[in-house]
Amino acid sequence: MIHEVIIVGSGPSGVASALGFAENGIVPFVLDVGHEAPDVTPPDMNFYDYRKINDAFEIMIGKDYEVINHLIDKKTSSPKVSSPYMQFVTRDAERISPVNESASVLQSFAKGGLASAWGSALYRCVDEDLIDIPVKASELSPYYDRLTREIGISGDDDDLTPFFGPTDGLLKPIKLSRKSSKLFSAYQKHKNKLNSEGVFIGRSRLGLLTENHDDRSACDYHSLEMWYPGLPYIYTPEYTLKKLIKDNKVEYKSSIVVKNWSRENGCIVVHAQDIRDDSAVEFRCNKLVLAAGTINSTKIVLNSKKDFETTLPLKDNSLVQFPLIFPSFIGSKLEKDALSLTNLNVIFDLTEPDMRLQGSLIELSSPARSVFYEKLPLAARDNLAFIRLFLPALAVLFLYLPSRKENEGRLKLGDDNKLEISNPHGKIDNSILKKVAGAFVKMGALTHPLFVEPPEHAIHYGGTLPMVTVPDSEYHCSTEGELYGEPGVHVVDGSILSFIPAKNLSFTLMANAMRIADVISKKDMKIE
Ligand SMILES: Cc1cc2nc3c(=O)[nH]c(=O)nc-3n(C[C@H](O)[C@H](O)[C@H](O)COP(=O)(O)OP(=O)(O)OC[C@H]3O[C@@H](n4cnc5c(N)ncnc54)[C@H](O)[C@@H]3O)c2cc1C
């Protein structure tokens, strides 16, 4: 059997492209490793109340002490991906796609990809974000609109609209935490001065329901975000995938690791391994769409070309974490129903240096206290007392930096099929840290550049197979994501973005993947 379209991967990029094909009447065949979330039902009450009357050991530590193992291995600094019920998101990554030890990357082989653990911060890009990317925000706009309706995105029309784009179709914004409300009021008070310094604050845009949508229920502020997969109010690509499968608009096969492709009698032969019994399997198609996440799509490309020599650029937008202390909350009661995701966003539109940075103000009521414990220098008991006193007064600003040439990583495939990645952590000027800290101090939140740890990776990988207007190298893609010299092979994930702006990028990955599916359906597949 020859499939019209095979898509590799069920993360945001794969599912958005599947939606694009489905809406053109084409039934794509999705191949995926597709590890499933554990079958656990979230309690119908606030997690803090639940813990008072139930043993939460399995949820917070894991029945096999999974969290402790993660702490020892230090596989990721993301507490969410380390939490026991969320570990399926990165399960088996080292076995399925080994990478050199010194690399610091996160790969997912889950149904829904890394987005099964995401913070669902979903922003449109405006033209200023799409530097060196030969697609305009206006070309993405219809797909952002369609996906906004599909996902259910909450947000508002405010000072961030010029940076986040049109507000069409947004659900009402989330309930702000007490600290975020305080900060937002302080911003309104000092707005003119802050705006003149390039500082703008507004409501976040989250794939989080503030009202019932499709058959999913609105957020109940039960502080479960860190601990449970599949919460109905947080969108993950799995929701769309399930709907498409149910409506026979997508065929889906899991437990498949795609290795490479070859060509035979005019069609593309996809070579893969079935991980249930390690057998080799093959699938045939006219179009192959790679949406396996930047690292794995690039690996499939290099492997298909048997290229164990070329080193490709690997980009990411690093982030620094600013702890923010709100003094009037020290010693107060912890706000147990605050949303532990981004409450507010801050844009620093700087002129000196000429750079646009985006911050996400995140509440810390949901993570375990142990996350903060290791960062404190006191004796064990004093650390705990300190956390009890200060946690209600603490929030964190994730400050994203744009990808820069000097911070670029490298990716190569070894002839043992192991990836060799070097992705050094970026650097940030102290002058920027001072400006950011200064703005928060003006708004009554205490912080200081000395509190800030060196930049980490933001996990928005890209840049390996850039989309360019006139491709002229075997690792360039056209604006339709088609790999140069490989008719019918399209890449639709972060690999094709040659610049990663200072913002969470997945909504743009989705809109671009859907755009490409739509364009090639209409152009090459003669759909009216
Ligand atoms: C903790 C956390 C929080 C995040 N929060 C946000 C956020 O708030 N906003 C945001 O924009 N982004 C966020 N991200 C990043 C976001 O999750 C990624 O940008 C996004 O998931 C990338 O989508 P993708 O579809 O390109 O790849 P992935 O999500 O990596 O999905 C890859 C898919 O391909 C499949 N696959 C891989 N290799 C193969 C193969 N060889 N054969 C078959 N199948 C394969 C996998 O099973 C998976 O389904 C977050 C990430 C993490 C880890």
XYZ file of C-alpha atoms and ligand atoms in Angstrom:
581
model
C 0.000 0.000 0.000
C 1.240 3.502 -0.838
C 0.092 6.209 1.569
C -0.548 9.672 0.198
C 1.225 11.307 3.160
C 3.225 9.888 6.049
C 3.881 12.202 8.995
C 6.560 11.248 11.529
C 5.708 12.424 15.068
C 2.654 13.427 17.070
C 4.007 16.522 18.850
C 2.662 20.022 18.148
C 4.302 20.120 14.690
C 3.084 16.678 13.601
C -0.475 17.140 14.831
C -0.813 20.640 13.347
C 0.357 19.344 9.973
C -2.045 16.386 10.280
C -4.856 18.884 10.900
C -3.744 20.843 7.825
C -3.917 17.746 5.605
C -7.173 16.535 7.160
C -8.840 19.866 6.465
C -7.914 19.399 2.804
C -9.548 15.980 2.696
C -6.270 14.035 2.843
C -5.949 11.283 5.468
C -2.308 11.310 6.590
C -0.713 8.254 8.168
C 1.066 9.281 11.388
C 4.001 7.139 12.501
C 5.075 7.693 16.065
C 6.891 6.106 18.961
C 3.993 7.430 21.010
C 4.610 6.476 24.636
C 1.331 6.882 26.506
C 0.747 8.819 29.718
C 0.063 6.632 32.764
C -3.614 5.911 33.313
C -4.146 8.057 36.404
C -7.173 10.126 37.359
C -6.509 13.523 38.900
C -8.279 14.130 42.203
C -11.367 16.302 42.030
C -10.058 18.665 44.686
C -7.175 21.013 45.347
C -3.885 19.106 45.554
C -3.019 20.618 48.943
C -6.338 19.435 50.407
C -5.849 16.048 48.757
C -2.443 15.659 50.391
C -3.899 16.331 53.828
C -6.075 13.233 53.623
C -4.185 10.987 51.173
C -0.730 9.592 50.782
C 0.795 11.459 47.811
C 4.069 9.484 47.788
C 3.344 7.830 44.436
C 2.414 11.179 42.870
C 5.310 13.218 44.207
C 8.160 10.733 44.692
C 7.005 7.772 42.605
C 6.492 4.165 43.657
C 9.971 3.334 42.365
C 11.453 6.556 43.751
C 11.566 7.973 40.223
C 12.111 11.548 41.382
C 15.163 10.569 43.409
C 16.648 8.832 40.360
C 16.048 11.938 38.288
C 17.686 14.117 40.947
C 20.750 11.885 40.879
C 20.918 11.669 37.079
C 20.203 15.402 36.655
C 18.677 14.603 33.264
C 16.714 17.828 33.225
C 16.305 20.928 35.311
C 12.583 20.896 34.543
C 10.763 19.797 37.706
C 7.670 19.008 35.650
C 9.372 16.470 33.389
C 10.930 14.886 36.505
C 7.634 14.398 38.335
C 6.657 10.694 38.433
C 3.516 10.715 36.272
C 5.215 12.997 33.737
C 8.296 10.892 33.185
C 6.662 9.124 30.228
C 7.385 12.315 28.260
C 11.130 11.614 28.104
C 10.953 7.841 28.680
C 13.433 5.709 26.739
C 15.005 8.737 25.068
C 18.529 7.594 25.840
C 17.869 4.135 24.475
C 15.985 5.151 21.334
C 18.199 8.097 20.437
C 21.500 8.067 22.302
C 23.402 11.339 22.545
C 26.903 12.050 23.879
C 26.947 12.557 27.663
C 28.062 16.181 27.578
C 25.043 17.263 25.509
C 22.196 18.942 27.326
C 19.062 18.177 25.308
C 15.596 16.868 25.990
C 14.002 14.438 23.513
C 10.490 13.091 23.703
C 9.048 9.880 22.278
C 5.638 10.412 23.832
C 2.285 10.704 22.131
C 1.956 14.499 22.007
C 5.743 14.927 22.254
C 7.335 17.351 24.702
C 4.058 19.255 24.708
C 2.595 16.592 26.985
C 4.496 18.431 29.744
C 4.476 21.948 28.395
C 3.450 25.163 30.096
C 1.112 25.796 27.126
C 2.333 29.392 26.674
C 1.287 29.974 23.066
C 2.228 33.243 21.403
C 1.991 34.373 17.827
C 5.152 35.719 16.242
C 5.092 39.195 14.754
C 7.325 40.100 11.801
C 10.081 41.434 14.105
C 10.375 37.894 15.578
C 10.824 36.205 12.206
C 14.359 37.402 11.520
C 15.959 35.440 8.636
C 12.784 33.350 8.313
C 11.278 33.737 4.829
C 7.677 33.632 6.025
C 5.690 36.663 7.156
C 3.393 36.802 10.183
C 0.525 37.553 7.773
C 1.144 34.203 6.020
C 0.891 32.407 9.365
C -2.118 34.396 10.491
C -4.933 32.150 9.117
C -3.291 29.131 10.750
C -2.814 30.922 14.077
C -6.532 31.791 13.878
C -7.590 28.222 13.093
C -5.373 26.770 15.820
C -6.632 29.313 18.356
C -10.132 27.930 17.799
C -8.892 24.352 17.991
C -6.818 24.774 21.136
C -8.798 27.284 23.190
C -6.279 29.979 24.109
C -6.869 32.396 26.967
C -5.439 35.911 26.923
C -6.317 39.570 26.549
C -6.002 42.615 24.351
C -3.499 44.736 26.250
C -0.044 46.324 26.068
C 1.389 43.075 24.713
C -0.880 42.874 21.659
C 1.761 44.604 19.463
C 4.197 41.835 20.489
C 1.798 38.863 20.524
C -0.324 39.783 17.494
C -4.107 39.789 16.968
C -6.397 38.710 19.783
C -9.142 37.125 17.622
C -10.780 34.140 19.258
C -9.052 34.387 22.639
C -10.901 33.118 25.701
C -10.971 35.402 28.737
C -7.651 35.516 30.614
C -6.849 33.355 33.629
C -7.412 34.404 37.236
C -4.201 36.128 38.308
C -2.420 35.059 41.465
C -2.272 37.629 44.273
C 1.379 38.456 43.577
C 0.791 38.794 39.855
C -2.170 41.122 40.520
C 0.020 43.234 42.745
C 2.730 43.441 40.126
C 0.226 44.235 37.391
C -1.237 47.097 39.465
C 2.260 48.470 40.120
C 2.929 48.291 36.377
C -0.240 50.294 35.621
C 0.890 52.922 38.123
C 4.390 53.295 36.649
C 3.391 52.452 33.101
C 4.498 55.648 31.345
C 7.980 55.541 32.810
C 8.337 51.781 32.273
C 7.084 51.984 28.680
C 9.588 54.763 27.958
C 12.285 52.337 29.109
C 10.940 49.638 26.777
C 9.160 47.590 29.479
C 5.627 46.330 28.720
C 3.507 43.939 30.784
C 0.306 42.092 29.940
C -1.647 38.883 30.325
C -0.133 35.677 29.114
C -1.587 33.662 26.254
C -2.056 30.102 27.368
C -3.538 26.997 25.824
C -5.508 26.784 29.029
C -9.277 26.846 29.173
C -11.013 29.522 31.206
C -14.367 28.231 29.978
C -15.540 24.846 28.735
C -14.407 24.195 25.171
C -15.133 21.220 22.903
C -15.743 18.558 25.532
C -12.985 19.798 27.831
C -13.697 21.568 31.107
C -12.327 24.901 32.311
C -9.455 25.302 34.756
C -10.404 24.615 38.385
C -7.211 26.045 39.937
C -6.527 22.818 41.802
C -2.717 23.137 41.630
C -2.306 19.860 39.755
C -0.321 21.198 36.769
C 3.008 19.900 37.981
C 1.809 16.415 38.808
C -0.829 15.125 36.398
C -0.769 14.592 32.627
C -3.956 14.941 30.612
C -5.630 17.688 32.664
C -8.626 18.627 30.510
C -8.046 22.365 30.729
C -4.443 22.281 29.439
C -4.325 21.646 25.709
C -1.938 19.023 24.404
C -1.715 17.875 20.763
C -3.098 14.519 21.844
C -6.589 16.054 22.059
C -6.589 17.005 18.379
C -4.963 13.717 17.404
C -7.656 11.718 19.210
C -10.427 13.688 17.509
C -8.866 13.228 14.065
C -8.427 9.487 14.612
C -11.999 9.138 15.871
C -13.344 10.973 12.806
C -11.201 8.766 10.493
C -9.297 11.840 9.348
C -5.930 10.459 10.443
C -4.489 6.963 10.632
C -2.107 6.493 13.526
C 0.487 3.842 14.323
C 2.566 3.923 17.478
C 5.632 1.939 18.654
C 7.430 2.839 15.434
C 10.881 4.452 15.346
C 11.514 5.866 11.880
C 15.149 5.491 10.878
C 15.489 6.776 7.306
C 13.955 6.712 3.847
C 14.952 5.488 0.420
C 13.221 5.605 -2.976
C 11.751 2.816 -5.050
C 9.686 3.000 -8.251
C 8.842 6.659 -7.731
C 7.655 6.345 -4.151
C 9.326 7.031 -0.810
C 10.068 3.971 1.337
C 10.196 4.732 5.070
C 12.426 2.326 7.004
C 11.592 1.911 10.649
C 11.800 -0.329 13.676
C 8.843 -1.669 15.618
C 9.925 -1.296 19.241
C 7.578 -4.025 20.473
C 9.757 -6.748 18.955
C 12.638 -4.766 17.399
C 11.619 -5.963 13.934
C 12.390 -3.904 10.822
C 9.286 -2.510 9.100
C 8.693 -0.460 5.934
C 5.980 1.934 4.825
C 5.501 3.539 1.407
C 4.252 7.023 0.613
C 4.222 9.826 -1.947
C 5.001 12.544 0.590
C 7.023 12.217 3.759
C 6.552 14.905 6.414
C 9.159 14.991 9.168
C 7.813 16.334 12.475
C 9.875 14.285 14.899
C 11.193 17.355 16.731
C 14.315 19.163 15.515
C 16.827 16.661 16.845
C 15.110 13.536 15.543
C 13.963 14.934 12.196
C 17.552 16.009 11.558
C 18.795 12.586 12.591
C 16.417 10.928 10.092
C 17.700 13.254 7.342
C 21.395 12.622 8.113
C 20.783 8.899 8.399
C 18.962 8.780 5.048
C 21.922 10.482 3.411
C 24.378 8.240 5.308
C 26.144 11.456 6.211
C 28.336 10.886 9.251
C 30.602 13.857 8.504
C 28.513 17.008 8.277
C 28.016 19.127 11.373
C 24.826 21.200 11.384
C 23.974 24.226 13.532
C 21.582 23.625 16.450
C 19.859 26.708 17.823
C 17.887 27.364 20.991
C 16.779 30.486 22.812
C 18.394 30.272 26.231
C 16.690 31.508 29.355
C 17.672 32.859 32.740
C 15.578 32.547 35.850
C 15.050 35.633 38.021
C 13.685 34.883 41.490
C 11.303 37.696 42.489
C 10.476 38.351 46.125
C 7.315 40.254 47.025
C 8.147 41.496 50.554
C 4.567 42.040 51.736
C 3.884 38.301 51.217
C 6.762 37.032 53.390
C 5.335 34.802 56.113
C 1.831 34.909 54.631
C -0.253 31.822 53.797
C 0.708 30.040 50.582
C -1.815 30.752 47.829
C -2.905 27.199 47.131
C -5.154 27.890 44.175
C -2.742 30.031 42.154
C -2.006 28.767 38.662
C 1.574 27.487 38.569
C 2.046 28.491 34.950
C 2.776 31.843 33.342
C 0.488 34.497 34.814
C 1.946 37.583 33.141
C 4.417 38.298 30.372
C 6.951 41.091 30.297
C 8.559 42.420 27.136
C 11.866 44.248 27.369
C 12.165 46.083 24.074
C 15.706 47.336 24.597
C 17.646 49.773 22.477
C 20.981 49.377 24.240
C 21.759 46.611 23.294
C 19.218 46.460 20.450
C 17.361 43.351 21.567
C 13.830 42.206 22.377
C 13.521 39.887 25.368
C 10.453 38.187 26.736
C 9.841 37.258 30.339
C 7.244 34.884 31.779
C 6.178 35.427 35.367
C 5.497 32.023 36.868
C 3.878 31.167 40.194
C 5.633 28.601 42.365
C 2.811 27.204 44.444
C 2.692 23.821 42.698
C 6.312 22.487 42.605
C 7.590 20.444 45.545
C 9.602 22.349 48.134
C 12.592 20.124 47.401
C 13.027 22.047 44.123
C 14.127 25.099 46.139
C 15.892 23.180 48.872
C 19.061 22.421 46.919
C 19.465 26.067 45.966
C 19.749 27.237 49.590
C 22.976 27.340 51.575
C 21.601 26.804 55.100
C 21.410 23.695 57.271
C 18.589 21.282 56.377
C 16.123 22.415 59.045
C 16.855 26.097 58.448
C 16.397 25.656 54.707
C 12.940 24.246 55.347
C 12.002 27.067 57.704
C 13.281 29.570 55.155
C 11.235 27.986 52.367
C 8.091 27.989 54.525
C 8.543 31.691 55.224
C 9.618 32.836 51.773
C 7.780 30.564 49.319
C 4.485 32.483 49.602
C 6.446 35.614 48.647
C 8.337 34.061 45.740
C 7.674 33.970 41.998
C 10.094 33.430 39.162
C 10.643 35.268 35.912
C 11.828 33.080 33.029
C 13.634 35.562 30.803
C 14.086 34.292 27.236
C 16.931 35.467 25.030
C 16.931 35.249 21.232
C 19.181 32.635 19.621
C 22.542 34.149 18.715
C 25.349 33.031 16.447
C 27.852 33.003 19.309
C 25.660 30.635 21.373
C 24.952 28.256 18.517
C 25.256 24.526 19.186
C 26.336 21.821 16.726
C 24.806 18.482 15.794
C 26.374 15.572 13.932
C 25.434 11.921 13.482
C 28.159 9.433 14.328
C 28.565 6.279 12.219
C 27.418 4.316 15.293
C 24.085 6.151 14.831
C 24.670 8.106 18.040
C 24.145 11.849 17.923
C 27.034 14.085 18.853
C 25.709 17.371 20.123
C 27.543 20.284 21.623
C 25.266 23.033 22.861
C 27.047 25.288 25.286
C 24.899 27.435 27.529
C 24.520 31.032 26.353
C 25.788 34.157 28.032
C 23.934 37.261 29.109
C 25.360 40.741 29.666
C 25.254 41.978 33.207
C 23.885 45.286 31.882
C 20.724 43.455 30.706
C 20.331 41.690 34.037
C 20.591 45.052 35.809
C 17.898 46.600 33.583
C 15.522 43.711 34.194
C 16.134 43.693 37.945
C 15.741 47.494 38.051
C 12.315 47.338 36.386
C 11.034 44.831 38.949
C 12.428 46.739 41.890
C 10.494 49.787 40.604
C 7.328 47.667 40.742
C 8.006 46.526 44.309
C 9.435 43.041 43.643
C 12.922 42.466 44.986
C 15.538 40.801 42.869
C 19.180 41.242 41.939
C 21.499 40.024 39.146
C 23.400 38.088 41.832
C 20.323 35.870 42.394
C 20.387 34.782 38.752
C 21.984 31.521 37.731
C 23.763 31.185 34.352
C 21.521 30.741 31.288
C 19.883 27.369 30.629
C 18.434 25.932 27.437
C 14.836 26.897 26.777
C 14.058 23.648 24.871
C 12.992 25.364 21.664
C 15.403 23.668 19.288
C 15.772 24.658 15.657
C 17.979 25.818 12.836
C 19.462 22.542 11.540
C 17.694 22.494 8.145
C 16.791 26.148 7.559
C 13.988 27.250 5.299
C 15.437 29.737 2.776
C 13.986 31.534 -0.249
C 16.399 29.932 -2.707
C 17.726 26.631 -1.324
C 21.123 25.651 -2.689
C 22.483 23.115 -0.222
C 21.311 19.602 0.606
C 20.475 20.776 4.146
C 18.319 23.725 3.106
C 14.566 23.594 2.834
C 12.259 25.618 0.623
C 9.540 27.816 2.122
C 7.337 24.707 1.801
C 9.737 22.805 4.033
C 10.879 20.634 1.110
C 14.420 19.373 1.533
C 16.684 20.472 -1.333
C 17.170 17.668 -3.847
C 14.587 15.446 -2.113
C 11.236 15.939 -3.830
C 8.320 14.996 -1.605
C 10.291 15.087 1.669
C 9.118 18.006 3.802
C 10.366 19.079 7.232
C 7.807 20.970 9.338
C 9.215 21.304 12.860
C 11.748 23.661 14.469
C 14.540 22.328 12.215
C 13.479 24.739 9.478
C 13.542 27.931 11.571
C 16.901 29.622 11.297
C 16.259 32.028 14.173
C 14.618 31.399 17.527
C 13.159 34.624 18.908
C 12.955 35.356 22.613
C 9.609 33.654 23.093
C 8.117 30.206 23.449
C 7.893 29.033 19.895
C 5.537 26.081 19.686
C 2.489 28.014 18.491
C 4.571 29.213 15.555
C 5.844 25.673 14.900
C 2.209 24.580 14.741
C 1.030 27.420 12.506
C 3.958 26.909 10.138
C 3.454 23.125 10.019
C -0.223 23.639 9.228
C 0.655 26.251 6.581
C 3.020 23.827 4.852
C 0.443 21.012 4.909
C -2.144 23.354 3.452
C 0.161 24.705 0.736
C 1.378 21.308 -0.427
C -2.118 19.802 -0.291
C -3.435 22.533 -2.558
C -0.422 22.783 -4.833
C 0.956 19.277 -5.261
C -2.055 17.174 -4.440
C -4.531 18.950 -6.683
C -7.025 19.642 -3.920
C -9.342 22.571 -4.731
C 8.673 21.314 30.537
C 8.455 21.943 29.182
C 7.652 23.066 29.083
C 7.451 23.658 27.840
N 6.617 24.732 27.775
C 6.389 25.316 26.581
C 5.487 26.418 26.488
O 4.883 26.841 27.484
N 5.302 26.980 25.273
C 5.946 26.540 24.155
O 5.757 27.135 23.094
N 6.786 25.487 24.214
C 7.020 24.868 25.394
N 7.872 23.788 25.464
C 8.545 23.331 24.231
C 7.595 22.505 23.385
O 7.114 21.409 24.109
C 8.307 22.086 22.109
O 8.685 23.252 21.406
C 7.394 21.289 21.199
O 6.861 20.161 21.851
C 8.134 20.834 19.932
O 7.201 20.182 19.122
P 7.572 19.151 17.975
O 6.295 18.583 17.499
O 8.422 19.828 16.979
O 8.469 18.018 18.666
P 8.234 17.095 19.934
O 7.292 17.713 20.883
O 9.604 16.761 20.428
O 7.545 15.772 19.384
C 8.262 14.827 18.668
C 7.342 13.700 18.266
O 8.010 12.881 17.317
C 8.006 11.529 17.710
N 9.276 10.972 17.226
C 10.529 11.440 17.451
N 11.435 10.711 16.772
C 10.741 9.754 16.109
C 11.124 8.723 15.235
N 12.398 8.533 14.867
N 10.156 7.899 14.752
C 8.853 8.090 15.090
N 8.432 9.084 15.907
C 9.371 9.910 16.396
C 7.837 11.535 19.210
O 7.205 10.346 19.661
C 6.935 12.768 19.392
O 5.588 12.405 19.197
C 8.083 23.144 26.678
C 8.886 22.008 26.782
C 9.069 21.402 28.015
C 9.916 20.177 28.093
